[in-house]
Amino acid sequence: MPELPEVETIKNELLPHIVGQHITSVTLFWDGIVRQPSVEEFYSRLTGQGIVGLSRRGKYLIFNLTGDEALIMHLRMTGSLLIKPASAEPEKFIRAIIYLDNETGLYFRDPRKFGRMWLAEDTGSVIGRLGPEPLEADFTPEVLAQRLHDRSAPIKAVLCDQGFVAGIGNMYADEALFAAKIHPLRSGKSLSRDEVEHLYSAIQQVLRAGIVNKGASVANYFRPGGELGTAHSHFRVAHLLGGKLCPVCDTPLERIPIRHRGSYFCPKCQPSQG
Ligand SMILES: [Zn+2]
């Protein structure tokens, strides 16, 4: 699933293609992709609007429009946004195309159809209560320590909670916990001050590396031009199936389910007691 580095890459690479353009028409191949408003209103309100900006909050993309509303997208499990010539034939996983007046189209590709779009004046009503942005200056080790102090859930689940911190998901949580040498089932509040500091640094490092490497191309992630990211080839534990050894100590990595998602870790480098 696209996480902060993937969505940030999409935002960065789409920006020069779309800002200043107008939406000439919209085609939906699957109406369920629009959550709000009705499909009819979505077509009529979007058509003719200019795109004045694009930003990211957590895993959401926010397209600011001339009409004082925003088009919001969430790619969920398997979504990608591709920029193609407007004449490009849509392949079978394209669920929507937003045509622009520079004769390109924004193609929303989504094999599993979990991705969603909203059109809203108040972005907060769609995005809801998200935690701090982990790469912003106001997210500090002190803030992380404060937010962890009453969390009894496994630290892996806490990091993936979008209300705790925005944008981290399964892959980058596994990578950060490995880098910080913290077992994924440790409770949030059990972390020592040193461990919180290590975790904070690890979060910064894995997310920034993910952005530098243009995201991880697992599960159908493509960059807007159709290229793959390379962040997954730098992963040390995330998504490594079957018989892989810890890159630090050569112990076989283990996989356990936490909140229905596989968590990969090294039982020796990440002991269950801190
Ligand atoms: Zn190890």
Short mmCIF file of N, CA and C in Angstrom, two decimals, residues 78-226:
data_model
loop_
_atom_site.label_atom_id
_atom_site.label_comp_id
_atom_site.label_asym_id
_atom_site.label_seq_id
_atom_site.Cartn_x
_atom_site.Cartn_y
_atom_site.Cartn_z
N THR A 78 -3.90 -0.53 -3.54
CA THR A 78 -3.25 -0.81 -4.83
C THR A 78 -3.38 0.33 -5.84
N GLY A 79 -3.71 1.53 -5.37
CA GLY A 79 -3.93 2.64 -6.30
C GLY A 79 -2.65 3.30 -6.78
N SER A 80 -2.67 3.78 -8.01
CA SER A 80 -1.61 4.61 -8.58
C SER A 80 -2.26 5.72 -9.38
N LEU A 81 -1.54 6.81 -9.56
CA LEU A 81 -2.01 7.89 -10.43
C LEU A 81 -0.99 8.05 -11.54
N LEU A 82 -1.44 7.87 -12.76
CA LEU A 82 -0.54 7.93 -13.91
C LEU A 82 -0.89 9.14 -14.76
N ILE A 83 0.13 9.86 -15.24
CA ILE A 83 -0.12 10.97 -16.15
C ILE A 83 0.20 10.46 -17.56
N LYS A 84 -0.79 10.53 -18.43
CA LYS A 84 -0.62 9.97 -19.78
C LYS A 84 -1.23 10.93 -20.79
N PRO A 85 -0.87 10.77 -22.08
CA PRO A 85 -1.56 11.55 -23.10
C PRO A 85 -3.06 11.24 -23.05
N ALA A 86 -3.87 12.26 -23.28
CA ALA A 86 -5.32 12.06 -23.18
C ALA A 86 -5.83 11.02 -24.17
N SER A 87 -5.02 10.74 -25.19
CA SER A 87 -5.44 9.76 -26.20
C SER A 87 -5.12 8.32 -25.78
N ALA A 88 -4.41 8.15 -24.64
CA ALA A 88 -4.00 6.79 -24.24
C ALA A 88 -5.22 5.92 -23.95
N GLU A 89 -5.16 4.70 -24.46
CA GLU A 89 -6.24 3.74 -24.25
C GLU A 89 -6.23 3.29 -22.78
N PRO A 90 -7.34 3.41 -22.07
CA PRO A 90 -7.33 2.97 -20.67
C PRO A 90 -7.28 1.45 -20.56
N GLU A 91 -6.30 0.94 -19.81
CA GLU A 91 -6.26 -0.51 -19.60
C GLU A 91 -7.25 -0.90 -18.51
N LYS A 92 -7.38 -2.19 -18.24
CA LYS A 92 -8.56 -2.63 -17.50
C LYS A 92 -8.61 -2.19 -16.04
N PHE A 93 -7.47 -1.84 -15.45
CA PHE A 93 -7.51 -1.44 -14.04
C PHE A 93 -7.68 0.07 -13.86
N ILE A 94 -7.86 0.82 -14.95
CA ILE A 94 -8.10 2.26 -14.83
C ILE A 94 -9.56 2.46 -14.40
N ARG A 95 -9.75 3.13 -13.25
CA ARG A 95 -11.10 3.33 -12.71
C ARG A 95 -11.65 4.72 -13.00
N ALA A 96 -10.76 5.68 -13.28
CA ALA A 96 -11.20 7.06 -13.55
C ALA A 96 -10.12 7.77 -14.35
N ILE A 97 -10.55 8.71 -15.18
CA ILE A 97 -9.59 9.58 -15.88
C ILE A 97 -10.07 11.02 -15.72
N ILE A 98 -9.15 11.88 -15.28
CA ILE A 98 -9.44 13.30 -15.19
C ILE A 98 -8.62 13.96 -16.30
N TYR A 99 -9.33 14.49 -17.30
CA TYR A 99 -8.66 15.06 -18.47
C TYR A 99 -8.30 16.53 -18.20
N LEU A 100 -7.10 16.92 -18.64
CA LEU A 100 -6.61 18.29 -18.42
C LEU A 100 -6.46 19.00 -19.75
N ASP A 101 -6.41 20.36 -19.68
CA ASP A 101 -6.39 21.08 -20.95
C ASP A 101 -5.02 21.09 -21.63
N ASN A 102 -4.01 20.45 -21.04
CA ASN A 102 -2.75 20.27 -21.78
C ASN A 102 -2.72 18.93 -22.51
N GLU A 103 -3.91 18.39 -22.75
CA GLU A 103 -4.07 17.15 -23.52
C GLU A 103 -3.41 15.95 -22.86
N THR A 104 -3.39 15.99 -21.54
CA THR A 104 -3.00 14.80 -20.79
C THR A 104 -4.21 14.40 -19.93
N GLY A 105 -4.09 13.25 -19.32
CA GLY A 105 -5.11 12.79 -18.39
C GLY A 105 -4.45 12.21 -17.17
N LEU A 106 -5.13 12.36 -16.05
CA LEU A 106 -4.69 11.76 -14.80
C LEU A 106 -5.47 10.45 -14.68
N TYR A 107 -4.75 9.33 -14.83
CA TYR A 107 -5.39 8.01 -14.88
C TYR A 107 -5.28 7.36 -13.50
N PHE A 108 -6.41 7.10 -12.87
CA PHE A 108 -6.44 6.46 -11.55
C PHE A 108 -6.53 4.96 -11.78
N ARG A 109 -5.38 4.29 -11.53
CA ARG A 109 -5.31 2.84 -11.74
C ARG A 109 -5.44 2.16 -10.38
N ASP A 110 -6.28 1.15 -10.29
CA ASP A 110 -6.52 0.54 -8.98
C ASP A 110 -7.09 -0.87 -9.11
N PRO A 111 -6.20 -1.88 -9.23
CA PRO A 111 -6.70 -3.25 -9.43
C PRO A 111 -7.73 -3.69 -8.40
N ARG A 112 -7.53 -3.38 -7.13
CA ARG A 112 -8.43 -3.91 -6.10
C ARG A 112 -9.59 -2.98 -5.74
N LYS A 113 -9.64 -1.82 -6.32
CA LYS A 113 -10.79 -0.90 -6.16
C LYS A 113 -11.05 -0.44 -4.73
N PHE A 114 -9.98 -0.28 -3.93
CA PHE A 114 -10.16 0.28 -2.59
C PHE A 114 -9.93 1.81 -2.59
N GLY A 115 -9.31 2.34 -3.64
CA GLY A 115 -9.01 3.77 -3.70
C GLY A 115 -10.29 4.60 -3.76
N ARG A 116 -10.20 5.84 -3.27
CA ARG A 116 -11.38 6.69 -3.21
C ARG A 116 -11.05 8.14 -3.56
N MET A 117 -12.11 8.87 -4.02
CA MET A 117 -11.99 10.30 -4.28
C MET A 117 -13.16 11.03 -3.61
N TRP A 118 -12.90 12.24 -3.18
CA TRP A 118 -13.91 13.09 -2.58
C TRP A 118 -13.74 14.50 -3.16
N LEU A 119 -14.84 15.22 -3.23
CA LEU A 119 -14.79 16.64 -3.58
C LEU A 119 -15.43 17.36 -2.41
N ALA A 120 -14.69 18.28 -1.79
CA ALA A 120 -15.20 18.89 -0.55
C ALA A 120 -14.65 20.30 -0.37
N GLU A 121 -15.46 21.16 0.26
CA GLU A 121 -14.97 22.49 0.62
C GLU A 121 -14.10 22.41 1.87
N ASP A 122 -14.48 21.53 2.78
CA ASP A 122 -13.78 21.40 4.05
C ASP A 122 -13.01 20.08 4.04
N THR A 123 -11.69 20.16 3.78
CA THR A 123 -10.91 18.91 3.68
C THR A 123 -10.92 18.14 5.01
N GLY A 124 -11.01 18.89 6.12
CA GLY A 124 -11.01 18.22 7.43
C GLY A 124 -12.17 17.25 7.60
N SER A 125 -13.29 17.55 6.92
CA SER A 125 -14.46 16.68 7.06
C SER A 125 -14.21 15.32 6.40
N VAL A 126 -13.28 15.28 5.46
CA VAL A 126 -12.96 14.02 4.78
C VAL A 126 -11.78 13.33 5.46
N ILE A 127 -10.76 14.12 5.72
CA ILE A 127 -9.50 13.54 6.20
C ILE A 127 -9.59 13.19 7.68
N GLY A 128 -10.38 13.94 8.42
CA GLY A 128 -10.59 13.62 9.83
C GLY A 128 -9.37 13.93 10.68
N ARG A 129 -9.28 13.21 11.79
CA ARG A 129 -8.26 13.52 12.77
C ARG A 129 -6.99 12.72 12.47
N LEU A 130 -6.02 13.37 11.86
CA LEU A 130 -4.74 12.71 11.60
C LEU A 130 -3.73 13.19 12.63
N GLY A 131 -2.80 12.31 12.96
CA GLY A 131 -1.71 12.69 13.85
C GLY A 131 -0.73 13.60 13.14
N PRO A 132 0.36 13.97 13.83
CA PRO A 132 1.35 14.88 13.23
C PRO A 132 2.03 14.26 12.02
N GLU A 133 2.52 15.14 11.16
CA GLU A 133 3.34 14.71 10.02
C GLU A 133 4.73 14.37 10.55
N PRO A 134 5.21 13.15 10.32
CA PRO A 134 6.46 12.73 10.96
C PRO A 134 7.71 13.46 10.47
N LEU A 135 7.66 14.09 9.29
CA LEU A 135 8.85 14.79 8.79
C LEU A 135 8.77 16.30 9.03
N GLU A 136 7.70 16.75 9.68
CA GLU A 136 7.60 18.19 9.95
C GLU A 136 8.35 18.53 11.25
N ALA A 137 8.74 19.81 11.36
CA ALA A 137 9.57 20.23 12.48
C ALA A 137 8.86 20.08 13.83
N ASP A 138 7.52 20.12 13.83
CA ASP A 138 6.83 20.03 15.13
C ASP A 138 6.71 18.59 15.63
N PHE A 139 7.16 17.63 14.85
CA PHE A 139 7.20 16.24 15.34
C PHE A 139 8.63 16.01 15.85
N THR A 140 8.77 15.96 17.15
CA THR A 140 10.09 15.86 17.79
C THR A 140 10.14 14.60 18.65
N PRO A 141 11.31 14.22 19.12
CA PRO A 141 11.37 13.07 20.04
C PRO A 141 10.49 13.28 21.28
N GLU A 142 10.39 14.54 21.75
CA GLU A 142 9.55 14.82 22.92
C GLU A 142 8.08 14.55 22.60
N VAL A 143 7.65 14.98 21.42
CA VAL A 143 6.26 14.75 21.02
C VAL A 143 6.00 13.25 20.92
N LEU A 144 6.93 12.52 20.34
CA LEU A 144 6.76 11.07 20.21
C LEU A 144 6.67 10.43 21.60
N ALA A 145 7.55 10.84 22.51
CA ALA A 145 7.53 10.28 23.87
C ALA A 145 6.21 10.58 24.56
N GLN A 146 5.75 11.82 24.45
CA GLN A 146 4.47 12.21 25.08
C GLN A 146 3.31 11.38 24.53
N ARG A 147 3.29 11.20 23.22
CA ARG A 147 2.17 10.51 22.60
C ARG A 147 2.20 9.01 22.90
N LEU A 148 3.40 8.48 23.23
CA LEU A 148 3.51 7.04 23.52
C LEU A 148 3.21 6.72 24.98
N HIS A 149 3.19 7.71 25.87
CA HIS A 149 3.27 7.38 27.30
C HIS A 149 2.07 6.58 27.81
N ASP A 150 0.90 6.72 27.16
CA ASP A 150 -0.27 5.96 27.63
C ASP A 150 -0.72 4.91 26.61
N ARG A 151 0.14 4.57 25.69
CA ARG A 151 -0.24 3.61 24.65
C ARG A 151 0.14 2.19 25.04
N SER A 152 -0.85 1.36 25.33
CA SER A 152 -0.54 -0.02 25.72
C SER A 152 -0.57 -0.98 24.53
N ALA A 153 -1.00 -0.52 23.36
CA ALA A 153 -1.05 -1.37 22.17
C ALA A 153 0.39 -1.66 21.70
N PRO A 154 0.55 -2.74 20.88
CA PRO A 154 1.89 -3.02 20.32
C PRO A 154 2.40 -1.81 19.53
N ILE A 155 3.70 -1.53 19.68
CA ILE A 155 4.27 -0.35 19.02
C ILE A 155 4.07 -0.39 17.51
N LYS A 156 4.10 -1.58 16.93
CA LYS A 156 3.85 -1.68 15.48
C LYS A 156 2.46 -1.15 15.13
N ALA A 157 1.44 -1.54 15.90
CA ALA A 157 0.08 -1.08 15.63
C ALA A 157 -0.04 0.43 15.88
N VAL A 158 0.65 0.92 16.91
CA VAL A 158 0.59 2.35 17.23
C VAL A 158 1.16 3.18 16.07
N LEU A 159 2.29 2.73 15.53
CA LEU A 159 2.92 3.49 14.43
C LEU A 159 2.04 3.51 13.18
N CYS A 160 1.24 2.45 13.00
CA CYS A 160 0.37 2.38 11.81
C CYS A 160 -0.97 3.09 12.03
N ASP A 161 -1.21 3.57 13.25
CA ASP A 161 -2.46 4.28 13.57
C ASP A 161 -2.33 5.71 13.04
N GLN A 162 -3.15 6.07 12.05
CA GLN A 162 -3.02 7.37 11.40
C GLN A 162 -3.35 8.54 12.33
N GLY A 163 -4.09 8.26 13.40
CA GLY A 163 -4.37 9.29 14.39
C GLY A 163 -3.19 9.51 15.34
N PHE A 164 -2.28 8.56 15.38
CA PHE A 164 -1.08 8.70 16.23
C PHE A 164 -0.01 9.50 15.50
N VAL A 165 0.30 9.05 14.28
CA VAL A 165 1.23 9.77 13.42
C VAL A 165 0.77 9.47 11.99
N ALA A 166 0.82 10.46 11.11
CA ALA A 166 0.21 10.32 9.78
C ALA A 166 1.21 9.79 8.76
N GLY A 167 0.79 8.83 7.97
CA GLY A 167 1.55 8.45 6.78
C GLY A 167 2.36 7.17 6.88
N ILE A 168 2.57 6.66 8.11
CA ILE A 168 3.35 5.42 8.26
C ILE A 168 2.41 4.23 8.15
N GLY A 169 2.83 3.21 7.43
CA GLY A 169 2.06 1.97 7.32
C GLY A 169 2.95 0.77 7.58
N ASN A 170 2.52 -0.36 7.08
CA ASN A 170 3.17 -1.63 7.41
C ASN A 170 4.65 -1.68 7.06
N MET A 171 4.99 -1.22 5.86
CA MET A 171 6.38 -1.38 5.42
C MET A 171 7.35 -0.52 6.23
N TYR A 172 7.03 0.78 6.32
CA TYR A 172 7.98 1.69 6.97
C TYR A 172 7.97 1.52 8.49
N ALA A 173 6.87 1.02 9.06
CA ALA A 173 6.88 0.70 10.49
C ALA A 173 7.83 -0.45 10.76
N ASP A 174 7.78 -1.51 9.94
CA ASP A 174 8.71 -2.63 10.11
C ASP A 174 10.17 -2.17 9.98
N GLU A 175 10.42 -1.34 8.97
CA GLU A 175 11.79 -0.86 8.76
C GLU A 175 12.28 0.00 9.92
N ALA A 176 11.40 0.87 10.42
CA ALA A 176 11.80 1.77 11.52
C ALA A 176 12.06 0.96 12.79
N LEU A 177 11.20 -0.03 13.07
CA LEU A 177 11.39 -0.82 14.30
C LEU A 177 12.65 -1.67 14.21
N PHE A 178 12.96 -2.17 13.02
CA PHE A 178 14.21 -2.93 12.85
C PHE A 178 15.40 -2.01 13.09
N ALA A 179 15.38 -0.84 12.47
CA ALA A 179 16.51 0.10 12.61
C ALA A 179 16.68 0.53 14.06
N ALA A 180 15.56 0.62 14.80
CA ALA A 180 15.62 1.06 16.20
C ALA A 180 15.81 -0.12 17.16
N LYS A 181 15.86 -1.36 16.63
CA LYS A 181 16.03 -2.57 17.44
C LYS A 181 14.93 -2.75 18.49
N ILE A 182 13.69 -2.51 18.06
CA ILE A 182 12.54 -2.61 18.97
C ILE A 182 11.60 -3.70 18.45
N HIS A 183 11.24 -4.63 19.31
CA HIS A 183 10.33 -5.71 18.93
C HIS A 183 8.94 -5.12 18.63
N PRO A 184 8.29 -5.57 17.54
CA PRO A 184 7.01 -4.95 17.15
C PRO A 184 5.87 -5.15 18.14
N LEU A 185 6.00 -6.15 19.02
CA LEU A 185 4.91 -6.38 19.99
C LEU A 185 5.11 -5.65 21.32
N ARG A 186 6.24 -4.98 21.50
CA ARG A 186 6.43 -4.17 22.72
C ARG A 186 5.30 -3.14 22.81
N SER A 187 4.80 -2.89 24.02
CA SER A 187 3.76 -1.87 24.12
C SER A 187 4.39 -0.49 23.95
N GLY A 188 3.60 0.44 23.40
CA GLY A 188 4.12 1.78 23.16
C GLY A 188 4.71 2.39 24.42
N LYS A 189 3.99 2.23 25.54
CA LYS A 189 4.44 2.91 26.77
C LYS A 189 5.63 2.23 27.45
N SER A 190 6.02 1.02 26.96
CA SER A 190 7.15 0.32 27.59
C SER A 190 8.50 0.82 27.08
N LEU A 191 8.49 1.67 26.04
CA LEU A 191 9.76 2.10 25.46
C LEU A 191 10.49 3.07 26.39
N SER A 192 11.80 2.83 26.56
CA SER A 192 12.60 3.75 27.37
C SER A 192 12.81 5.04 26.58
N ARG A 193 13.30 6.06 27.27
CA ARG A 193 13.56 7.33 26.59
C ARG A 193 14.59 7.15 25.46
N ASP A 194 15.61 6.32 25.72
CA ASP A 194 16.60 6.06 24.66
C ASP A 194 15.95 5.37 23.46
N GLU A 195 15.08 4.42 23.75
CA GLU A 195 14.43 3.72 22.64
C GLU A 195 13.54 4.66 21.83
N VAL A 196 12.86 5.58 22.52
CA VAL A 196 12.04 6.56 21.80
C VAL A 196 12.92 7.41 20.89
N GLU A 197 14.07 7.81 21.39
CA GLU A 197 15.01 8.61 20.57
C GLU A 197 15.46 7.81 19.34
N HIS A 198 15.79 6.53 19.57
CA HIS A 198 16.22 5.70 18.44
C HIS A 198 15.09 5.52 17.43
N LEU A 199 13.88 5.32 17.95
CA LEU A 199 12.73 5.13 17.07
C LEU A 199 12.47 6.39 16.26
N TYR A 200 12.56 7.53 16.92
CA TYR A 200 12.35 8.81 16.23
C TYR A 200 13.35 8.95 15.06
N SER A 201 14.62 8.70 15.36
CA SER A 201 15.65 8.81 14.30
C SER A 201 15.40 7.81 13.18
N ALA A 202 14.97 6.60 13.57
CA ALA A 202 14.73 5.55 12.57
C ALA A 202 13.57 5.94 11.66
N ILE A 203 12.52 6.52 12.23
CA ILE A 203 11.37 6.96 11.43
C ILE A 203 11.83 8.01 10.40
N GLN A 204 12.60 8.98 10.88
CA GLN A 204 13.10 10.02 9.96
C GLN A 204 13.90 9.39 8.83
N GLN A 205 14.80 8.47 9.22
CA GLN A 205 15.73 7.89 8.25
C GLN A 205 14.99 7.04 7.22
N VAL A 206 14.07 6.18 7.66
CA VAL A 206 13.43 5.27 6.68
C VAL A 206 12.48 6.03 5.77
N LEU A 207 11.79 7.04 6.30
CA LEU A 207 10.87 7.80 5.43
C LEU A 207 11.64 8.64 4.42
N ARG A 208 12.72 9.29 4.89
CA ARG A 208 13.51 10.12 3.96
C ARG A 208 14.17 9.26 2.89
N ALA A 209 14.68 8.09 3.28
CA ALA A 209 15.27 7.18 2.27
C ALA A 209 14.20 6.72 1.29
N GLY A 210 12.99 6.47 1.79
CA GLY A 210 11.90 6.06 0.91
C GLY A 210 11.59 7.12 -0.13
N ILE A 211 11.62 8.39 0.28
CA ILE A 211 11.35 9.48 -0.66
C ILE A 211 12.50 9.61 -1.67
N VAL A 212 13.74 9.55 -1.18
CA VAL A 212 14.90 9.64 -2.07
C VAL A 212 14.84 8.56 -3.14
N ASN A 213 14.38 7.37 -2.74
CA ASN A 213 14.31 6.23 -3.67
C ASN A 213 12.97 6.14 -4.39
N LYS A 214 12.16 7.21 -4.29
CA LYS A 214 10.91 7.34 -5.06
C LYS A 214 9.87 6.27 -4.73
N GLY A 215 9.88 5.83 -3.49
CA GLY A 215 8.84 4.89 -3.05
C GLY A 215 9.18 3.44 -3.35
N ALA A 216 8.39 2.56 -2.73
CA ALA A 216 8.62 1.11 -2.82
C ALA A 216 7.60 0.50 -3.76
N SER A 217 8.09 -0.14 -4.83
CA SER A 217 7.16 -0.72 -5.80
C SER A 217 6.81 -2.15 -5.44
N VAL A 218 6.06 -2.28 -4.35
CA VAL A 218 5.41 -3.54 -4.04
C VAL A 218 3.92 -3.26 -4.22
N ALA A 219 3.14 -4.30 -4.47
CA ALA A 219 1.68 -4.16 -4.58
C ALA A 219 1.23 -3.05 -5.52
N ASN A 220 1.70 -3.09 -6.76
CA ASN A 220 1.11 -2.22 -7.79
C ASN A 220 1.43 -0.75 -7.69
N TYR A 221 2.47 -0.36 -6.96
CA TYR A 221 2.79 1.06 -6.92
C TYR A 221 3.65 1.45 -8.13
N PHE A 222 3.15 2.44 -8.86
CA PHE A 222 3.90 3.04 -9.96
C PHE A 222 4.01 4.53 -9.70
N ARG A 223 5.11 5.13 -10.18
CA ARG A 223 5.21 6.59 -10.17
C ARG A 223 4.35 7.13 -11.30
N PRO A 224 4.03 8.45 -11.29
CA PRO A 224 3.09 8.98 -12.28
C PRO A 224 3.50 8.75 -13.73
N GLY A 225 4.80 8.69 -14.00
CA GLY A 225 5.25 8.43 -15.37
C GLY A 225 5.26 6.95 -15.72
N GLY A 226 4.85 6.09 -14.77
CA GLY A 226 4.81 4.66 -15.02
C GLY A 226 6.05 3.91 -14.52
#
